[in-house]
Amino acid sequence: MYFKSFNPLDGEQLQIMNEHGEIIRDDLMPDISDEDLIEMYKTMLFSRVIDTKTLQYQRQGRMLTYAPNLGQEATQVGTIAATRSTDWMASAFRELGAWLYRGAPLYNILLYWYGNEWGMHMPEDVKILPVSVPIASQLQHAAGLAYASVLKGEDDIAIGYVGDGGTSQGDFHEALNFAAVMNTPNVFIVQNNQYAISTKRSQQTNAATIAQKAIAYGMPGIQVDGNDIFAVYAATEEAVKRARSGGGPSLIECYTYRLGAHTTADDPTKYRDNEEVEQWKKKDPIDRLKKHLIMKNLWTEEKDLEQIENYGQYVKSTFEKVENSGLVPLEDVFDYHYEKRTPELERQYQERKAYNSSIGS
């Protein structure tokens, strides 16, 4: 319904809730229980608190670089909430809300950004792939997982995430082309936050929308208001149903905005003006959903403050455990890329081991 009604070639964008939290298209509202909706909101709020606290730790020199999620919480939570726990998730690195909703432990997440790769070692029942550092390569992993699901006779799907900059990479093309040709059960999510680090969206592709690129691959595509969790959820739910029933892959462009920096190593004031940021703050996805919940008597400002305080304390105590987790064994840096160390890796390992001994480390 959504994909057919909002053809990206016609410049259509799916929006159900406006900036004031008001439903402007009742006929398009997805069926979400109050309980699930509150859980989605709380996850978005949790993500925001983690961002705030983690940025403080990084500025205090207690954590390595970090990629804030500020402004993209609806895109992350709205998409993953439409999947089921047995479906695979292949993420980039800015999917904190999706990780949390899917069940990634906070300890693991903070451990990863602390610089310990074991943070991406998820519990067996949490089907999230580790962060894929090469841009867009995770979409190929998602395509492979979906193809494997078909070969095994299962009905699990694979959802893959990428930023707008990642759509200019060859891996994006190869993954979508393979998925379309093989009719794999994939849902590809593009978090179009307007900037690939400092490169504006308009400078990295001349296409009017990213969603319309789906047409060339032979799959449905749609652009949604990425700050409207109902639009995000509705489109993803339809794409997931299609994939699970053998209808093949889909591409969803979530039109959103990165309110913060690309990472803590970035200074966005060098390439965008404050006026633009202020305009997008008015579309904040968390404020939007909170207004809606309050209008429905499902939430209050008092509950909000209490929840923020509780989350803050939990992040603080969890990060203290991370700080006390100890050093990573040197072998961990060399042992997991190949089954056995290559001669070159062995040389590097021995060299580093000798250096550590020389400094008493």
PDB file of N, CA and C in Angstrom, residues 70-155:
ATOM      1  N   LEU A  70      22.105  11.649  17.586  1.00  0.00           N
ATOM      2  CA  LEU A  70      21.160  12.733  17.839  1.00  0.00           C
ATOM      3  C   LEU A  70      20.336  13.093  16.599  1.00  0.00           C
ATOM      4  N   GLY A  71      19.021  12.938  16.696  1.00  0.00           N
ATOM      5  CA  GLY A  71      18.129  13.303  15.596  1.00  0.00           C
ATOM      6  C   GLY A  71      17.690  12.142  14.726  1.00  0.00           C
ATOM      7  N   GLN A  72      18.334  10.998  14.864  1.00  0.00           N
ATOM      8  CA  GLN A  72      18.030   9.867  13.990  1.00  0.00           C
ATOM      9  C   GLN A  72      17.367   8.706  14.750  1.00  0.00           C
ATOM     10  N   GLU A  73      16.855   8.970  15.917  1.00  0.00           N
ATOM     11  CA  GLU A  73      16.332   7.892  16.765  1.00  0.00           C
ATOM     12  C   GLU A  73      15.082   7.224  16.176  1.00  0.00           C
ATOM     13  N   ALA A  74      14.228   7.993  15.519  1.00  0.00           N
ATOM     14  CA  ALA A  74      13.004   7.400  14.963  1.00  0.00           C
ATOM     15  C   ALA A  74      13.332   6.463  13.802  1.00  0.00           C
ATOM     16  N   THR A  75      14.293   6.850  13.000  1.00  0.00           N
ATOM     17  CA  THR A  75      14.713   6.001  11.890  1.00  0.00           C
ATOM     18  C   THR A  75      15.225   4.657  12.396  1.00  0.00           C
ATOM     19  N   GLN A  76      15.986   4.707  13.467  1.00  0.00           N
ATOM     20  CA  GLN A  76      16.597   3.475  13.978  1.00  0.00           C
ATOM     21  C   GLN A  76      15.566   2.576  14.681  1.00  0.00           C
ATOM     22  N   VAL A  77      14.818   3.157  15.592  1.00  0.00           N
ATOM     23  CA  VAL A  77      13.874   2.347  16.376  1.00  0.00           C
ATOM     24  C   VAL A  77      12.661   1.939  15.535  1.00  0.00           C
ATOM     25  N   GLY A  78      12.189   2.847  14.700  1.00  0.00           N
ATOM     26  CA  GLY A  78      11.007   2.549  13.887  1.00  0.00           C
ATOM     27  C   GLY A  78      11.233   1.413  12.905  1.00  0.00           C
ATOM     28  N   THR A  79      12.442   1.279  12.410  1.00  0.00           N
ATOM     29  CA  THR A  79      12.724   0.205  11.455  1.00  0.00           C
ATOM     30  C   THR A  79      12.868  -1.145  12.148  1.00  0.00           C
ATOM     31  N   ILE A  80      13.677  -1.176  13.194  1.00  0.00           N
ATOM     32  CA  ILE A  80      13.941  -2.484  13.821  1.00  0.00           C
ATOM     33  C   ILE A  80      12.701  -3.005  14.540  1.00  0.00           C
ATOM     34  N   ALA A  81      11.830  -2.104  14.997  1.00  0.00           N
ATOM     35  CA  ALA A  81      10.618  -2.536  15.702  1.00  0.00           C
ATOM     36  C   ALA A  81       9.675  -3.301  14.784  1.00  0.00           C
ATOM     37  N   ALA A  82       9.832  -3.148  13.495  1.00  0.00           N
ATOM     38  CA  ALA A  82       8.965  -3.831  12.529  1.00  0.00           C
ATOM     39  C   ALA A  82       9.490  -5.213  12.153  1.00  0.00           C
ATOM     40  N   THR A  83      10.643  -5.589  12.697  1.00  0.00           N
ATOM     41  CA  THR A  83      11.195  -6.920  12.427  1.00  0.00           C
ATOM     42  C   THR A  83      10.912  -7.824  13.627  1.00  0.00           C
ATOM     43  N   ARG A  84      11.296  -9.080  13.537  1.00  0.00           N
ATOM     44  CA  ARG A  84      11.154  -9.977  14.685  1.00  0.00           C
ATOM     45  C   ARG A  84      12.550 -10.415  15.132  1.00  0.00           C
ATOM     46  N   SER A  85      12.634 -10.999  16.310  1.00  0.00           N
ATOM     47  CA  SER A  85      13.944 -11.253  16.917  1.00  0.00           C
ATOM     48  C   SER A  85      14.792 -12.257  16.148  1.00  0.00           C
ATOM     49  N   THR A  86      14.173 -13.089  15.313  1.00  0.00           N
ATOM     50  CA  THR A  86      14.955 -14.071  14.554  1.00  0.00           C
ATOM     51  C   THR A  86      15.511 -13.496  13.258  1.00  0.00           C
ATOM     52  N   ASP A  87      15.104 -12.306  12.901  1.00  0.00           N
ATOM     53  CA  ASP A  87      15.638 -11.653  11.698  1.00  0.00           C
ATOM     54  C   ASP A  87      17.037 -11.112  11.979  1.00  0.00           C
ATOM     55  N   TRP A  88      17.872 -11.087  10.935  1.00  0.00           N
ATOM     56  CA  TRP A  88      19.231 -10.582  11.086  1.00  0.00           C
ATOM     57  C   TRP A  88      19.290  -9.075  10.880  1.00  0.00           C
ATOM     58  N   MET A  89      20.214  -8.455  11.597  1.00  0.00           N
ATOM     59  CA  MET A  89      20.456  -7.020  11.451  1.00  0.00           C
ATOM     60  C   MET A  89      21.930  -6.807  11.105  1.00  0.00           C
ATOM     61  N   ALA A  90      22.175  -6.136   9.982  1.00  0.00           N
ATOM     62  CA  ALA A  90      23.544  -5.797   9.575  1.00  0.00           C
ATOM     63  C   ALA A  90      23.647  -4.271   9.580  1.00  0.00           C
ATOM     64  N   SER A  91      24.389  -3.742  10.539  1.00  0.00           N
ATOM     65  CA  SER A  91      24.395  -2.295  10.720  1.00  0.00           C
ATOM     66  C   SER A  91      25.697  -1.656  10.268  1.00  0.00           C
ATOM     67  N   ALA A  92      25.649  -0.336  10.152  1.00  0.00           N
ATOM     68  CA  ALA A  92      26.871   0.434   9.931  1.00  0.00           C
ATOM     69  C   ALA A  92      27.444   0.710  11.321  1.00  0.00           C
ATOM     70  N   PHE A  93      27.379   1.944  11.786  1.00  0.00           N
ATOM     71  CA  PHE A  93      27.887   2.252  13.128  1.00  0.00           C
ATOM     72  C   PHE A  93      26.982   3.243  13.862  1.00  0.00           C
ATOM     73  N   ARG A  94      26.014   3.849  13.131  1.00  0.00           N
ATOM     74  CA  ARG A  94      25.135   4.827  13.777  1.00  0.00           C
ATOM     75  C   ARG A  94      23.724   4.246  13.875  1.00  0.00           C
ATOM     76  N   GLU A  95      23.612   3.135  14.595  1.00  0.00           N
ATOM     77  CA  GLU A  95      22.313   2.477  14.755  1.00  0.00           C
ATOM     78  C   GLU A  95      22.047   2.158  16.224  1.00  0.00           C
ATOM     79  N   LEU A  96      22.424   3.054  17.102  1.00  0.00           N
ATOM     80  CA  LEU A  96      22.305   2.802  18.538  1.00  0.00           C
ATOM     81  C   LEU A  96      20.887   2.420  18.949  1.00  0.00           C
ATOM     82  N   GLY A  97      19.888   3.155  18.480  1.00  0.00           N
ATOM     83  CA  GLY A  97      18.508   2.863  18.854  1.00  0.00           C
ATOM     84  C   GLY A  97      18.078   1.472  18.406  1.00  0.00           C
ATOM     85  N   ALA A  98      18.520   1.077  17.235  1.00  0.00           N
ATOM     86  CA  ALA A  98      18.172  -0.258  16.725  1.00  0.00           C
ATOM     87  C   ALA A  98      18.869  -1.343  17.543  1.00  0.00           C
ATOM     88  N   TRP A  99      20.113  -1.110  17.891  1.00  0.00           N
ATOM     89  CA  TRP A  99      20.833  -2.086  18.723  1.00  0.00           C
ATOM     90  C   TRP A  99      20.099  -2.281  20.051  1.00  0.00           C
ATOM     91  N   LEU A 100      19.731  -1.176  20.679  1.00  0.00           N
ATOM     92  CA  LEU A 100      19.080  -1.254  21.985  1.00  0.00           C
ATOM     93  C   LEU A 100      17.751  -1.982  21.897  1.00  0.00           C
ATOM     94  N   TYR A 101      16.952  -1.623  20.883  1.00  0.00           N
ATOM     95  CA  TYR A 101      15.620  -2.238  20.759  1.00  0.00           C
ATOM     96  C   TYR A 101      15.736  -3.733  20.486  1.00  0.00           C
ATOM     97  N   ARG A 102      16.770  -4.111  19.735  1.00  0.00           N
ATOM     98  CA  ARG A 102      16.959  -5.518  19.413  1.00  0.00           C
ATOM     99  C   ARG A 102      17.517  -6.316  20.598  1.00  0.00           C
ATOM    100  N   GLY A 103      18.060  -5.633  21.608  1.00  0.00           N
ATOM    101  CA  GLY A 103      18.529  -6.328  22.803  1.00  0.00           C
ATOM    102  C   GLY A 103      20.024  -6.342  23.019  1.00  0.00           C
ATOM    103  N   ALA A 104      20.763  -5.519  22.283  1.00  0.00           N
ATOM    104  CA  ALA A 104      22.208  -5.435  22.522  1.00  0.00           C
ATOM    105  C   ALA A 104      22.449  -4.860  23.919  1.00  0.00           C
ATOM    106  N   PRO A 105      23.225  -5.545  24.760  1.00  0.00           N
ATOM    107  CA  PRO A 105      23.475  -5.033  26.115  1.00  0.00           C
ATOM    108  C   PRO A 105      24.233  -3.701  26.070  1.00  0.00           C
ATOM    109  N   LEU A 106      23.854  -2.784  26.956  1.00  0.00           N
ATOM    110  CA  LEU A 106      24.540  -1.485  27.006  1.00  0.00           C
ATOM    111  C   LEU A 106      26.021  -1.667  27.288  1.00  0.00           C
ATOM    112  N   TYR A 107      26.358  -2.636  28.137  1.00  0.00           N
ATOM    113  CA  TYR A 107      27.770  -2.884  28.466  1.00  0.00           C
ATOM    114  C   TYR A 107      28.559  -3.161  27.190  1.00  0.00           C
ATOM    115  N   ASN A 108      28.010  -3.995  26.315  1.00  0.00           N
ATOM    116  CA  ASN A 108      28.707  -4.315  25.064  1.00  0.00           C
ATOM    117  C   ASN A 108      28.906  -3.072  24.202  1.00  0.00           C
ATOM    118  N   ILE A 109      27.851  -2.272  24.101  1.00  0.00           N
ATOM    119  CA  ILE A 109      27.916  -1.082  23.247  1.00  0.00           C
ATOM    120  C   ILE A 109      28.993  -0.114  23.747  1.00  0.00           C
ATOM    121  N   LEU A 110      28.990   0.133  25.044  1.00  0.00           N
ATOM    122  CA  LEU A 110      29.982   1.062  25.596  1.00  0.00           C
ATOM    123  C   LEU A 110      31.383   0.468  25.521  1.00  0.00           C
ATOM    124  N   LEU A 111      31.465  -0.851  25.700  1.00  0.00           N
ATOM    125  CA  LEU A 111      32.775  -1.513  25.610  1.00  0.00           C
ATOM    126  C   LEU A 111      33.366  -1.340  24.215  1.00  0.00           C
ATOM    127  N   TYR A 112      32.518  -1.465  23.198  1.00  0.00           N
ATOM    128  CA  TYR A 112      33.000  -1.308  21.817  1.00  0.00           C
ATOM    129  C   TYR A 112      33.559   0.088  21.588  1.00  0.00           C
ATOM    130  N   TRP A 113      32.781   1.104  21.981  1.00  0.00           N
ATOM    131  CA  TRP A 113      33.255   2.484  21.764  1.00  0.00           C
ATOM    132  C   TRP A 113      34.408   2.835  22.697  1.00  0.00           C
ATOM    133  N   TYR A 114      34.601   2.046  23.724  1.00  0.00           N
ATOM    134  CA  TYR A 114      35.745   2.227  24.629  1.00  0.00           C
ATOM    135  C   TYR A 114      37.039   1.744  23.957  1.00  0.00           C
ATOM    136  N   GLY A 115      36.845   0.940  22.886  1.00  0.00           N
ATOM    137  CA  GLY A 115      38.002   0.460  22.132  1.00  0.00           C
ATOM    138  C   GLY A 115      38.229  -1.031  22.240  1.00  0.00           C
ATOM    139  N   ASN A 116      37.268  -1.747  22.819  1.00  0.00           N
ATOM    140  CA  ASN A 116      37.401  -3.192  22.984  1.00  0.00           C
ATOM    141  C   ASN A 116      36.446  -3.893  22.024  1.00  0.00           C
ATOM    142  N   GLU A 117      37.013  -4.611  21.047  1.00  0.00           N
ATOM    143  CA  GLU A 117      36.203  -5.269  20.019  1.00  0.00           C
ATOM    144  C   GLU A 117      35.247  -6.315  20.594  1.00  0.00           C
ATOM    145  N   TRP A 118      35.517  -6.795  21.798  1.00  0.00           N
ATOM    146  CA  TRP A 118      34.617  -7.786  22.383  1.00  0.00           C
ATOM    147  C   TRP A 118      33.231  -7.198  22.630  1.00  0.00           C
ATOM    148  N   GLY A 119      33.135  -5.898  22.568  1.00  0.00           N
ATOM    149  CA  GLY A 119      31.830  -5.273  22.721  1.00  0.00           C
ATOM    150  C   GLY A 119      30.856  -5.701  21.628  1.00  0.00           C
ATOM    151  N   MET A 120      31.381  -6.071  20.484  1.00  0.00           N
ATOM    152  CA  MET A 120      30.519  -6.504  19.376  1.00  0.00           C
ATOM    153  C   MET A 120      30.271  -8.015  19.399  1.00  0.00           C
ATOM    154  N   HIS A 121      30.732  -8.677  20.446  1.00  0.00           N
ATOM    155  CA  HIS A 121      30.456 -10.108  20.599  1.00  0.00           C
ATOM    156  C   HIS A 121      29.099 -10.240  21.289  1.00  0.00           C
ATOM    157  N   MET A 122      28.048 -10.325  20.477  1.00  0.00           N
ATOM    158  CA  MET A 122      26.681 -10.279  21.002  1.00  0.00           C
ATOM    159  C   MET A 122      26.253 -11.623  21.600  1.00  0.00           C
ATOM    160  N   PRO A 123      25.318 -11.596  22.533  1.00  0.00           N
ATOM    161  CA  PRO A 123      24.747 -12.861  23.039  1.00  0.00           C
ATOM    162  C   PRO A 123      24.167 -13.684  21.880  1.00  0.00           C
ATOM    163  N   GLU A 124      24.102 -14.998  22.062  1.00  0.00           N
ATOM    164  CA  GLU A 124      23.700 -15.905  20.980  1.00  0.00           C
ATOM    165  C   GLU A 124      22.327 -15.576  20.402  1.00  0.00           C
ATOM    166  N   ASP A 125      21.417 -15.102  21.235  1.00  0.00           N
ATOM    167  CA  ASP A 125      20.050 -14.860  20.754  1.00  0.00           C
ATOM    168  C   ASP A 125      19.852 -13.438  20.213  1.00  0.00           C
ATOM    169  N   VAL A 126      20.916 -12.662  20.122  1.00  0.00           N
ATOM    170  CA  VAL A 126      20.817 -11.295  19.576  1.00  0.00           C
ATOM    171  C   VAL A 126      21.473 -11.302  18.199  1.00  0.00           C
ATOM    172  N   LYS A 127      20.663 -11.300  17.172  1.00  0.00           N
ATOM    173  CA  LYS A 127      21.175 -11.512  15.808  1.00  0.00           C
ATOM    174  C   LYS A 127      21.580 -10.189  15.154  1.00  0.00           C
ATOM    175  N   ILE A 128      22.643  -9.628  15.696  1.00  0.00           N
ATOM    176  CA  ILE A 128      23.220  -8.380  15.182  1.00  0.00           C
ATOM    177  C   ILE A 128      24.656  -8.661  14.759  1.00  0.00           C
ATOM    178  N   LEU A 129      25.002  -8.317  13.528  1.00  0.00           N
ATOM    179  CA  LEU A 129      26.383  -8.475  13.086  1.00  0.00           C
ATOM    180  C   LEU A 129      27.242  -7.382  13.709  1.00  0.00           C
ATOM    181  N   PRO A 130      28.541  -7.644  13.867  1.00  0.00           N
ATOM    182  CA  PRO A 130      29.439  -6.594  14.366  1.00  0.00           C
ATOM    183  C   PRO A 130      29.448  -5.393  13.416  1.00  0.00           C
ATOM    184  N   VAL A 131      29.843  -4.238  13.951  1.00  0.00           N
ATOM    185  CA  VAL A 131      29.968  -3.039  13.127  1.00  0.00           C
ATOM    186  C   VAL A 131      30.917  -3.317  11.964  1.00  0.00           C
ATOM    187  N   SER A 132      30.498  -2.917  10.771  1.00  0.00           N
ATOM    188  CA  SER A 132      31.325  -3.096   9.587  1.00  0.00           C
ATOM    189  C   SER A 132      31.945  -1.746   9.233  1.00  0.00           C
ATOM    190  N   VAL A 133      33.230  -1.618   9.426  1.00  0.00           N
ATOM    191  CA  VAL A 133      33.882  -0.319   9.233  1.00  0.00           C
ATOM    192  C   VAL A 133      33.942   0.116   7.761  1.00  0.00           C
ATOM    193  N   PRO A 134      34.286  -0.771   6.801  1.00  0.00           N
ATOM    194  CA  PRO A 134      34.257  -0.326   5.390  1.00  0.00           C
ATOM    195  C   PRO A 134      32.848   0.118   4.991  1.00  0.00           C
ATOM    196  N   ILE A 135      32.726   1.285   4.416  1.00  0.00           N
ATOM    197  CA  ILE A 135      31.413   1.867   4.137  1.00  0.00           C
ATOM    198  C   ILE A 135      30.596   0.997   3.182  1.00  0.00           C
ATOM    199  N   ALA A 136      29.403   0.650   3.573  1.00  0.00           N
ATOM    200  CA  ALA A 136      28.391  -0.065   2.781  1.00  0.00           C
ATOM    201  C   ALA A 136      28.633  -1.570   2.651  1.00  0.00           C
ATOM    202  N   SER A 137      29.756  -2.070   3.143  1.00  0.00           N
ATOM    203  CA  SER A 137      30.017  -3.510   3.002  1.00  0.00           C
ATOM    204  C   SER A 137      28.990  -4.351   3.775  1.00  0.00           C
ATOM    205  N   GLN A 138      28.384  -3.748   4.798  1.00  0.00           N
ATOM    206  CA  GLN A 138      27.412  -4.514   5.592  1.00  0.00           C
ATOM    207  C   GLN A 138      26.174  -4.886   4.778  1.00  0.00           C
ATOM    208  N   LEU A 139      25.911  -4.157   3.706  1.00  0.00           N
ATOM    209  CA  LEU A 139      24.751  -4.509   2.876  1.00  0.00           C
ATOM    210  C   LEU A 139      24.994  -5.832   2.137  1.00  0.00           C
ATOM    211  N   GLN A 140      26.241  -6.067   1.790  1.00  0.00           N
ATOM    212  CA  GLN A 140      26.557  -7.353   1.153  1.00  0.00           C
ATOM    213  C   GLN A 140      26.398  -8.491   2.162  1.00  0.00           C
ATOM    214  N   HIS A 141      26.768  -8.218   3.389  1.00  0.00           N
ATOM    215  CA  HIS A 141      26.573  -9.236   4.432  1.00  0.00           C
ATOM    216  C   HIS A 141      25.070  -9.515   4.599  1.00  0.00           C
ATOM    217  N   ALA A 142      24.278  -8.466   4.563  1.00  0.00           N
ATOM    218  CA  ALA A 142      22.818  -8.627   4.698  1.00  0.00           C
ATOM    219  C   ALA A 142      22.264  -9.440   3.532  1.00  0.00           C
ATOM    220  N   ALA A 143      22.749  -9.166   2.331  1.00  0.00           N
ATOM    221  CA  ALA A 143      22.279  -9.920   1.163  1.00  0.00           C
ATOM    222  C   ALA A 143      22.650 -11.396   1.296  1.00  0.00           C
ATOM    223  N   GLY A 144      23.850 -11.654   1.773  1.00  0.00           N
ATOM    224  CA  GLY A 144      24.295 -13.036   1.958  1.00  0.00           C
ATOM    225  C   GLY A 144      23.469 -13.761   3.013  1.00  0.00           C
ATOM    226  N   LEU A 145      23.175 -13.064   4.097  1.00  0.00           N
ATOM    227  CA  LEU A 145      22.361 -13.671   5.156  1.00  0.00           C
ATOM    228  C   LEU A 145      20.956 -14.003   4.655  1.00  0.00           C
ATOM    229  N   ALA A 146      20.401 -13.096   3.887  1.00  0.00           N
ATOM    230  CA  ALA A 146      19.052 -13.319   3.366  1.00  0.00           C
ATOM    231  C   ALA A 146      19.039 -14.494   2.376  1.00  0.00           C
ATOM    232  N   TYR A 147      20.064 -14.560   1.550  1.00  0.00           N
ATOM    233  CA  TYR A 147      20.165 -15.662   0.586  1.00  0.00           C
ATOM    234  C   TYR A 147      20.299 -16.992   1.334  1.00  0.00           C
ATOM    235  N   ALA A 148      21.090 -16.985   2.412  1.00  0.00           N
ATOM    236  CA  ALA A 148      21.264 -18.204   3.210  1.00  0.00           C
ATOM    237  C   ALA A 148      19.938 -18.635   3.832  1.00  0.00           C
ATOM    238  N   SER A 149      19.148 -17.654   4.248  1.00  0.00           N
ATOM    239  CA  SER A 149      17.840 -17.972   4.840  1.00  0.00           C
ATOM    240  C   SER A 149      16.961 -18.718   3.843  1.00  0.00           C
ATOM    241  N   VAL A 150      17.010 -18.273   2.586  1.00  0.00           N
ATOM    242  CA  VAL A 150      16.230 -18.936   1.531  1.00  0.00           C
ATOM    243  C   VAL A 150      16.733 -20.357   1.316  1.00  0.00           C
ATOM    244  N   LEU A 151      18.047 -20.510   1.213  1.00  0.00           N
ATOM    245  CA  LEU A 151      18.626 -21.837   0.966  1.00  0.00           C
ATOM    246  C   LEU A 151      18.307 -22.816   2.096  1.00  0.00           C
ATOM    247  N   LYS A 152      18.191 -22.287   3.305  1.00  0.00           N
ATOM    248  CA  LYS A 152      17.914 -23.143   4.463  1.00  0.00           C
ATOM    249  C   LYS A 152      16.414 -23.385   4.659  1.00  0.00           C
ATOM    250  N   GLY A 153      15.601 -22.777   3.825  1.00  0.00           N
ATOM    251  CA  GLY A 153      14.163 -22.968   3.933  1.00  0.00           C
ATOM    252  C   GLY A 153      13.528 -22.236   5.095  1.00  0.00           C
ATOM    253  N   GLU A 154      14.211 -21.185   5.580  1.00  0.00           N
ATOM    254  CA  GLU A 154      13.672 -20.406   6.699  1.00  0.00           C
ATOM    255  C   GLU A 154      12.951 -19.174   6.165  1.00  0.00           C
ATOM    256  N   ASP A 155      12.214 -18.503   7.045  1.00  0.00           N
ATOM    257  CA  ASP A 155      11.528 -17.283   6.592  1.00  0.00           C
ATOM    258  C   ASP A 155      12.037 -16.027   7.308  1.00  0.00           C
TER     259      ASP A 155
END
